[in-house]
PDB file of C-alpha atoms in Angstrom:
ATOM      1  CA  PRO A   1    -118.144  96.316  47.330  1.00 85.00           C
ATOM      2  CA  ASP A   2    -118.894  94.871  50.769  1.00 88.00           C
ATOM      3  CA  SER A   3    -119.530  91.375  49.458  1.00 87.00           C
ATOM      4  CA  LEU A   4    -116.095  91.215  47.793  1.00 88.00           C
ATOM      5  CA  ILE A   5    -114.338  92.738  50.814  1.00 92.00           C
ATOM      6  CA  ALA A   6    -115.875  90.130  53.106  1.00 91.00           C
ATOM      7  CA  ARG A   7    -115.029  87.334  50.689  1.00 89.00           C
ATOM      8  CA  LEU A   8    -111.364  88.346  50.625  1.00 91.00           C
ATOM      9  CA  ASN A   9    -111.143  88.505  54.429  1.00 92.00           C
ATOM     10  CA  ALA A  10    -110.514  92.258  54.390  1.00 93.00           C
ATOM     11  CA  LYS A  11    -112.235  94.916  56.486  1.00 92.00           C
ATOM     12  CA  ARG A  12    -114.083  97.885  55.056  1.00 92.00           C
ATOM     13  CA  GLU A  13    -112.791 100.218  57.781  1.00 94.00           C
ATOM     14  CA  ASP A  14    -109.242  99.595  56.512  1.00 94.00           C
ATOM     15  CA  PHE A  15    -110.111 101.066  53.108  1.00 95.00           C
ATOM     16  CA  ALA A  16    -109.785 104.741  52.241  1.00 95.00           C
ATOM     17  CA  GLU A  17    -112.928 105.946  50.454  1.00 92.00           C
ATOM     18  CA  TYR A  18    -113.062 108.622  47.753  1.00 92.00           C
ATOM     19  CA  LEU A  19    -115.994 110.338  46.052  1.00 89.00           C
ATOM     20  CA  TYR A  20    -114.209 110.128  42.705  1.00 87.00           C
ATOM     21  CA  SER A  21    -112.421 107.553  40.576  1.00 89.00           C
ATOM     22  CA  LYS A  22    -109.606 107.721  38.051  1.00 88.00           C
ATOM     23  CA  LEU A  23    -111.407 105.159  35.898  1.00 86.00           C
ATOM     24  CA  ARG A  24    -113.726 106.590  33.292  1.00 84.00           C
ATOM     25  CA  GLY A  25    -117.370 105.830  33.975  1.00 82.00           C
ATOM     26  CA  PHE A  26    -117.001 105.490  37.744  1.00 88.00           C
ATOM     27  CA  ASN A  27    -117.525 108.095  40.450  1.00 87.00           C
ATOM     28  CA  ARG A  28    -116.473 106.349  43.659  1.00 90.00           C
ATOM     29  CA  CYS A  29    -113.417 104.414  44.792  1.00 94.00           C
ATOM     30  CA  MET A  30    -112.184 102.447  47.789  1.00 94.00           C
ATOM     31  CA  GLN A  31    -108.491 101.647  48.202  1.00 95.00           C
ATOM     32  CA  LEU A  32    -106.361  99.462  50.444  1.00 95.00           C
ATOM     33  CA  GLY A  33    -102.772  99.496  49.217  1.00 93.00           C
ATOM     34  CA  GLY A  34    -102.708  98.163  45.673  1.00 94.00           C
ATOM     35  CA  PHE A  35    -106.297  96.890  45.909  1.00 95.00           C
ATOM     36  CA  LYS A  36    -108.957  99.234  44.509  1.00 95.00           C
ATOM     37  CA  ILE A  37    -112.697  98.922  44.059  1.00 94.00           C
ATOM     38  CA  HIS A  38    -114.331 101.409  41.680  1.00 94.00           C
ATOM     39  CA  TRP A  39    -118.063 101.736  41.304  1.00 89.00           C
ATOM     40  CA  GLN A  40    -120.785 103.844  39.796  1.00 86.00           C
ATOM     41  CA  GLU A  41    -124.040 103.922  41.700  1.00 74.00           C
ATOM     42  CA  GLY A  42    -126.887 103.513  39.252  1.00 66.00           C
ATOM     43  CA  GLY A  43    -129.549 106.160  39.075  1.00 62.00           C
ATOM     44  CA  ALA A  44    -133.057 105.854  37.710  1.00 57.00           C
ATOM     45  CA  PHE A  45    -131.801 105.252  34.157  1.00 56.00           C
ATOM     46  CA  GLU A  46    -128.291 103.989  34.856  1.00 63.00           C
ATOM     47  CA  LYS A  47    -126.925 100.535  35.431  1.00 69.00           C
ATOM     48  CA  ALA A  48    -124.785 100.062  38.533  1.00 73.00           C
ATOM     49  CA  LEU A  49    -121.175  99.300  37.586  1.00 84.00           C
ATOM     50  CA  ILE A  50    -118.252  97.974  39.603  1.00 90.00           C
ATOM     51  CA  ALA A  51    -114.598  97.333  38.745  1.00 92.00           C
ATOM     52  CA  TYR A  52    -111.914  95.480  40.670  1.00 93.00           C
ATOM     53  CA  GLU A  53    -108.348  96.673  40.147  1.00 94.00           C
ATOM     54  CA  LEU A  54    -105.348  94.942  41.708  1.00 94.00           C
ATOM     55  CA  SER A  55    -101.725  95.882  41.136  1.00 94.00           C
ATOM     56  CA  GLY A  56     -98.914  93.453  41.931  1.00 92.00           C
ATOM     57  CA  THR A  57     -98.869  94.625  45.537  1.00 93.00           C
ATOM     58  CA  GLY A  58    -102.654  94.323  45.616  1.00 95.00           C
ATOM     59  CA  CYS A  59    -102.390  90.686  44.538  1.00 95.00           C
ATOM     60  CA  ARG A  60     -99.835  90.029  47.288  1.00 94.00           C
ATOM     61  CA  LEU A  61    -102.173  91.664  49.792  1.00 95.00           C
ATOM     62  CA  VAL A  62    -105.046  89.359  48.841  1.00 95.00           C
ATOM     63  CA  GLU A  63    -102.735  86.344  49.067  1.00 95.00           C
ATOM     64  CA  SER A  64    -101.491  87.403  52.500  1.00 95.00           C
ATOM     65  CA  LEU A  65    -105.090  87.651  53.749  1.00 94.00           C
ATOM     66  CA  ASN A  66    -106.003  84.299  52.181  1.00 94.00           C
ATOM     67  CA  PRO A  67    -103.190  81.693  52.362  1.00 94.00           C
ATOM     68  CA  GLY A  68    -103.348  79.326  49.397  1.00 92.00           C
ATOM     69  CA  PHE A  69    -105.552  81.748  47.438  1.00 93.00           C
ATOM     70  CA  ASP A  70    -106.634  80.336  44.047  1.00 94.00           C
ATOM     71  CA  TRP A  71    -106.667  83.083  41.411  1.00 94.00           C
ATOM     72  CA  ILE A  72    -108.167  80.856  38.722  1.00 95.00           C
ATOM     73  CA  SER A  73    -111.220  80.002  40.812  1.00 94.00           C
ATOM     74  CA  PHE A  74    -111.557  83.617  41.945  1.00 93.00           C
ATOM     75  CA  ILE A  75    -111.557  85.058  38.422  1.00 94.00           C
ATOM     76  CA  GLU A  76    -113.827  82.287  37.164  1.00 94.00           C
ATOM     77  CA  SER A  77    -116.371  83.029  39.879  1.00 92.00           C
ATOM     78  CA  ILE A  78    -116.465  86.688  38.838  1.00 91.00           C
ATOM     79  CA  LEU A  79    -116.761  85.911  35.111  1.00 93.00           C
ATOM     80  CA  ARG A  80    -119.727  83.643  35.808  1.00 92.00           C
ATOM     81  CA  ASN A  81    -121.786  86.769  36.484  1.00 88.00           C
ATOM     82  CA  GLU A  82    -123.611  88.096  33.455  1.00 88.00           C
ATOM     83  CA  GLY A  83    -122.125  91.260  31.985  1.00 88.00           C
ATOM     84  CA  THR A  84    -118.647  90.868  33.475  1.00 92.00           C
ATOM     85  CA  HIS A  85    -115.536  91.644  31.459  1.00 92.00           C
ATOM     86  CA  LEU A  86    -111.852  90.870  31.965  1.00 94.00           C
ATOM     87  CA  ALA A  87    -110.304  94.168  30.871  1.00 94.00           C
ATOM     88  CA  ARG A  88    -106.635  93.545  31.613  1.00 95.00           C
ATOM     89  CA  LEU A  89    -104.370  90.805  32.913  1.00 96.00           C
ATOM     90  CA  ASP A  90    -100.632  91.157  33.525  1.00 96.00           C
ATOM     91  CA  ILE A  91     -98.673  87.921  33.990  1.00 96.00           C
ATOM     92  CA  ALA A  92     -94.979  88.115  34.809  1.00 95.00           C
ATOM     93  CA  CYS A  93     -92.128  85.776  35.633  1.00 96.00           C
ATOM     94  CA  ASP A  94     -88.871  86.942  37.188  1.00 96.00           C
ATOM     95  CA  ASP A  95     -85.366  85.666  36.615  1.00 97.00           C
ATOM     96  CA  LYS A  96     -84.087  86.571  40.072  1.00 96.00           C
ATOM     97  CA  PRO A  97     -81.726  83.885  41.369  1.00 94.00           C
ATOM     98  CA  GLU A  98     -81.480  83.156  45.056  1.00 90.00           C
ATOM     99  CA  ASP A  99     -78.213  82.267  46.811  1.00 85.00           C
ATOM    100  CA  GLY A 100     -76.412  79.517  44.951  1.00 86.00           C
ATOM    101  CA  GLU A 101     -78.615  79.740  41.856  1.00 91.00           C
ATOM    102  CA  GLU A 102     -77.535  80.897  38.416  1.00 93.00           C
ATOM    103  CA  SER A 103     -79.400  83.424  36.296  1.00 95.00           C
ATOM    104  CA  LEU A 104     -80.964  82.314  33.013  1.00 96.00           C
ATOM    105  CA  LEU A 105     -81.616  85.577  31.182  1.00 97.00           C
ATOM    106  CA  SER A 106     -79.217  88.340  30.190  1.00 96.00           C
ATOM    107  CA  ILE A 107     -80.947  91.536  29.127  1.00 96.00           C
ATOM    108  CA  THR A 108     -77.767  92.568  27.258  1.00 96.00           C
ATOM    109  CA  THR A 109     -77.809  89.326  25.281  1.00 97.00           C
ATOM    110  CA  MET A 110     -81.506  89.625  24.456  1.00 97.00           C
ATOM    111  CA  ILE A 111     -81.054  93.199  23.253  1.00 96.00           C
ATOM    112  CA  LYS A 112     -78.174  92.026  21.063  1.00 96.00           C
ATOM    113  CA  TYR A 113     -80.216  89.140  19.644  1.00 97.00           C
ATOM    114  CA  ALA A 114     -83.186  91.440  18.979  1.00 96.00           C
ATOM    115  CA  ILE A 115     -81.015  93.880  17.041  1.00 96.00           C
ATOM    116  CA  GLU A 116     -79.378  91.057  15.060  1.00 96.00           C
ATOM    117  CA  GLY A 117     -82.714  89.414  14.229  1.00 96.00           C
ATOM    118  CA  ARG A 118     -82.035  86.204  16.117  1.00 96.00           C
ATOM    119  CA  TYR A 119     -85.589  85.590  17.226  1.00 96.00           C
ATOM    120  CA  CYS A 120     -89.024  84.437  16.040  1.00 96.00           C
ATOM    121  CA  SER A 121     -92.026  86.344  17.316  1.00 95.00           C
ATOM    122  CA  LEU A 122     -95.721  86.590  16.547  1.00 92.00           C
ATOM    123  CA  ALA A 123     -95.422  90.348  17.100  1.00 91.00           C
ATOM    124  CA  GLY A 124     -92.807  91.122  14.474  1.00 84.00           C
ATOM    125  CA  LYS A 125     -89.942  93.546  15.063  1.00 91.00           C
ATOM    126  CA  PRO A 126     -89.434  94.521  18.721  1.00 93.00           C
ATOM    127  CA  LEU A 127     -88.785  97.868  20.311  1.00 93.00           C
ATOM    128  CA  VAL A 128     -85.334  97.969  21.912  1.00 94.00           C
ATOM    129  CA  GLN A 129     -84.634 100.464  24.690  1.00 92.00           C
ATOM    130  CA  GLN A 130     -81.110 101.061  25.972  1.00 90.00           C
ATOM    131  CA  VAL A 131     -81.343 104.622  27.307  1.00 83.00           C
ATOM    132  CA  ARG A 132     -82.718 105.123  30.859  1.00 86.00           C
ATOM    133  CA  GLU A 133     -83.945 101.541  30.855  1.00 91.00           C
ATOM    134  CA  GLU A 134     -82.913  98.222  29.347  1.00 95.00           C
ATOM    135  CA  ALA A 135     -85.819  96.488  27.654  1.00 96.00           C
ATOM    136  CA  VAL A 136     -86.944  94.463  24.656  1.00 97.00           C
ATOM    137  CA  ILE A 137     -90.650  94.951  23.922  1.00 97.00           C
ATOM    138  CA  PHE A 138     -92.712  92.845  21.524  1.00 96.00           C
ATOM    139  CA  GLY A 139     -96.075  94.278  20.493  1.00 94.00           C
ATOM    140  CA  ALA A 140     -97.294  97.836  20.021  1.00 92.00           C
ATOM    141  CA  PRO A 141     -98.531  99.943  22.973  1.00 91.00           C
ATOM    142  CA  THR A 142    -102.049  99.755  21.514  1.00 91.00           C
ATOM    143  CA  SER A 143    -101.885  95.986  21.009  1.00 92.00           C
ATOM    144  CA  ASP A 144    -104.037  93.688  23.141  1.00 94.00           C
ATOM    145  CA  ARG A 145    -100.987  91.449  23.647  1.00 95.00           C
ATOM    146  CA  ARG A 146     -97.616  92.881  24.560  1.00 96.00           C
ATOM    147  CA  LEU A 147     -94.527  91.201  25.982  1.00 97.00           C
ATOM    148  CA  ARG A 148     -92.080  93.397  27.850  1.00 97.00           C
ATOM    149  CA  ILE A 149     -88.725  91.929  28.960  1.00 97.00           C
ATOM    150  CA  TYR A 150     -86.706  94.382  31.008  1.00 97.00           C
ATOM    151  CA  ASN A 151     -84.105  94.949  33.677  1.00 97.00           C
ATOM    152  CA  LYS A 152     -86.217  95.136  36.816  1.00 96.00           C
ATOM    153  CA  ALA A 153     -83.174  95.734  39.036  1.00 95.00           C
ATOM    154  CA  LEU A 154     -82.316  98.849  37.038  1.00 94.00           C
ATOM    155  CA  GLU A 155     -85.916 100.085  37.278  1.00 93.00           C
ATOM    156  CA  ARG A 156     -85.985  99.534  41.042  1.00 92.00           C
ATOM    157  CA  LYS A 157     -82.396 100.797  41.402  1.00 93.00           C
ATOM    158  CA  THR A 158     -81.386  97.732  43.364  1.00 93.00           C
ATOM    159  CA  ASP A 159     -78.308  95.540  43.234  1.00 92.00           C
ATOM    160  CA  GLY A 160     -78.236  92.026  41.888  1.00 93.00           C
ATOM    161  CA  HIS A 161     -79.707  90.286  38.863  1.00 96.00           C
ATOM    162  CA  TRP A 162     -83.430  90.753  38.248  1.00 96.00           C
ATOM    163  CA  VAL A 163     -84.953  90.404  34.777  1.00 97.00           C
ATOM    164  CA  ARG A 164     -88.733  90.330  34.307  1.00 97.00           C
ATOM    165  CA  ALA A 165     -90.693  88.940  31.348  1.00 98.00           C
ATOM    166  CA  GLU A 166     -94.214  90.347  31.533  1.00 97.00           C
ATOM    167  CA  PHE A 167     -97.241  89.737  29.350  1.00 97.00           C
ATOM    168  CA  GLN A 168     -99.633  92.688  29.261  1.00 96.00           C
ATOM    169  CA  LEU A 169    -102.961  91.343  28.000  1.00 96.00           C
ATOM    170  CA  ARG A 170    -106.232  93.141  27.325  1.00 95.00           C
ATOM    171  CA  ASN A 171    -109.828  92.229  26.507  1.00 93.00           C
ATOM    172  CA  ASP A 172    -110.220  89.007  24.464  1.00 93.00           C
ATOM    173  CA  THR A 173    -106.494  88.290  24.687  1.00 95.00           C
ATOM    174  CA  ALA A 174    -106.664  88.449  28.475  1.00 96.00           C
ATOM    175  CA  LEU A 175    -109.691  86.158  28.427  1.00 95.00           C
ATOM    176  CA  SER A 176    -107.874  83.838  26.015  1.00 95.00           C
ATOM    177  CA  PHE A 177    -104.981  83.476  28.466  1.00 96.00           C
ATOM    178  CA  PHE A 178    -107.347  82.877  31.349  1.00 96.00           C
ATOM    179  CA  MET A 179    -109.193  80.174  29.377  1.00 95.00           C
ATOM    180  CA  ARG A 180    -105.879  78.362  28.861  1.00 96.00           C
ATOM    181  CA  ALA A 181    -105.068  78.676  32.572  1.00 96.00           C
ATOM    182  CA  LEU A 182    -108.518  77.310  33.326  1.00 94.00           C
ATOM    183  CA  GLN A 183    -108.009  74.460  30.862  1.00 95.00           C
ATOM    184  CA  TYR A 184    -104.652  73.411  32.349  1.00 95.00           C
ATOM    185  CA  GLY A 185    -105.574  74.305  35.918  1.00 94.00           C
ATOM    186  CA  ASP A 186    -102.373  76.277  36.355  1.00 94.00           C
ATOM    187  CA  VAL A 187    -101.303  79.851  35.552  1.00 95.00           C
ATOM    188  CA  GLY A 188     -97.637  78.869  35.149  1.00 96.00           C
ATOM    189  CA  THR A 189     -98.357  76.187  32.556  1.00 96.00           C
ATOM    190  CA  ALA A 190    -100.367  78.654  30.477  1.00 97.00           C
ATOM    191  CA  TYR A 191     -97.692  81.341  30.855  1.00 97.00           C
ATOM    192  CA  TYR A 192     -94.713  79.224  29.824  1.00 98.00           C
ATOM    193  CA  GLY A 193     -96.549  77.508  26.956  1.00 97.00           C
ATOM    194  CA  MET A 194     -97.924  80.726  25.486  1.00 96.00           C
ATOM    195  CA  LEU A 195     -94.586  82.502  26.003  1.00 97.00           C
ATOM    196  CA  ALA A 196     -92.784  79.727  24.102  1.00 97.00           C
ATOM    197  CA  ASP A 197     -95.314  80.121  21.287  1.00 96.00           C
ATOM    198  CA  TYR A 198     -95.157  83.920  21.207  1.00 96.00           C
ATOM    199  CA  LEU A 199     -91.374  84.368  21.253  1.00 97.00           C
ATOM    200  CA  ARG A 200     -88.275  82.269  20.643  1.00 97.00           C
ATOM    201  CA  PHE A 201     -84.710  83.505  20.764  1.00 97.00           C
ATOM    202  CA  THR A 202     -82.728  81.524  18.199  1.00 97.00           C
ATOM    203  CA  THR A 203     -79.066  80.685  17.674  1.00 96.00           C
ATOM    204  CA  GLN A 204     -79.315  81.763  14.029  1.00 95.00           C
ATOM    205  CA  VAL A 205     -80.631  84.865  12.297  1.00 95.00           C
ATOM    206  CA  ASN A 206     -84.260  84.599  11.223  1.00 94.00           C
ATOM    207  CA  THR A 207     -84.395  85.112   7.452  1.00 92.00           C
ATOM    208  CA  GLY A 208     -88.105  84.346   7.257  1.00 87.00           C
ATOM    209  CA  MET A 209     -87.545  80.849   5.871  1.00 87.00           C
ATOM    210  CA  ASN A 210     -88.181  77.644   7.840  1.00 88.00           C
ATOM    211  CA  GLN A 211     -88.671  79.531  11.097  1.00 89.00           C
ATOM    212  CA  ASP A 212     -89.888  76.457  12.978  1.00 88.00           C
ATOM    213  CA  ARG A 213     -86.581  74.732  12.239  1.00 92.00           C
ATOM    214  CA  LEU A 214     -84.411  77.440  13.753  1.00 94.00           C
ATOM    215  CA  PRO A 215     -82.630  76.138  16.888  1.00 96.00           C
ATOM    216  CA  VAL A 216     -83.947  77.794  20.051  1.00 97.00           C
ATOM    217  CA  CYS A 217     -81.361  79.095  22.533  1.00 97.00           C
ATOM    218  CA  ARG A 218     -80.822  76.792  25.496  1.00 97.00           C
ATOM    219  CA  TRP A 219     -81.255  79.591  28.039  1.00 97.00           C
ATOM    220  CA  TRP A 220     -84.629  80.577  26.564  1.00 98.00           C
ATOM    221  CA  LYS A 221     -85.882  76.985  26.612  1.00 97.00           C
ATOM    222  CA  GLU A 222     -84.801  76.689  30.229  1.00 97.00           C
ATOM    223  CA  PHE A 223     -86.550  79.933  31.188  1.00 97.00           C
ATOM    224  CA  CYS A 224     -89.714  78.613  29.478  1.00 97.00           C
ATOM    225  CA  GLN A 225     -89.379  75.398  31.500  1.00 96.00           C
ATOM    226  CA  HIS A 226     -88.977  73.431  28.227  1.00 97.00           C
ATOM    227  CA  ALA A 227     -92.724  73.934  27.775  1.00 96.00           C
ATOM    228  CA  GLN A 228     -94.631  72.793  24.720  1.00 95.00           C
ATOM    229  CA  ARG A 229     -95.965  75.699  22.706  1.00 95.00           C
ATOM    230  CA  ILE A 230     -99.560  76.645  23.592  1.00 96.00           C
ATOM    231  CA  LYS A 231    -101.543  78.827  21.231  1.00 93.00           C
ATOM    232  CA  GLY A 232    -104.119  81.321  22.434  1.00 89.00           C
ATOM    233  CA  PHE A 233    -107.609  80.050  23.161  1.00 84.00           C
ATOM    234  CA  TYR A 234    -109.733  80.855  20.130  1.00 77.00           C
ATOM    235  CA  LEU A 235    -112.687  83.078  20.985  1.00 73.00           C
ATOM    236  CA  GLY A 236    -115.213  82.899  18.166  1.00 66.00           C
ATOM    237  CA  GLY A 237    -117.937  85.404  17.401  1.00 54.00           C
TER     238      GLY A 237
END
């Protein structure tokens, strides 16, 4: 753990240390805000294991300690080590207009379009939630790729417009996204391109015929930055 802490310009004395971990297979944990390091000290017949876990606030913490921090290079440097594994990667983009800006996404409209079948998705029929929260979710909870679009302002109980579109990626799907980000040298390019490929809200109902010819809604194209569709990086074997 000390090597990573030093690399990220943090201090070990700022971390709270615990002789247990909530992750299976680990028995120790260090935590600073949303930044956690889990590890299992190897015994005579055990291999030492370590896991890095960063929530959204943990990512912001690392960025605040390291101005201009490059996530692509950081993750790549970890994956270069033999036996490493990218278990989960959450990538989100917010429609949260500043003063003078206009919002692009309406969660009410997207729920309506999902119910009416005015969309094309690689995940099939979405889950629509209108009680307690407002959300349209593509992909099953057990799926390695899930897209959750929801009313973040309602979740946070804050005023104003705030809609979040979040990919929740696991295992090979997470690695596939990272390989695209590595290829293009930019997380945003990979996000918008793969989002445009995964989901399209359309002006017409999807009957299953000629899906690629269905006109895509202007507001969805604008949210996706008019990106060209990028398919997942194929991981063979």
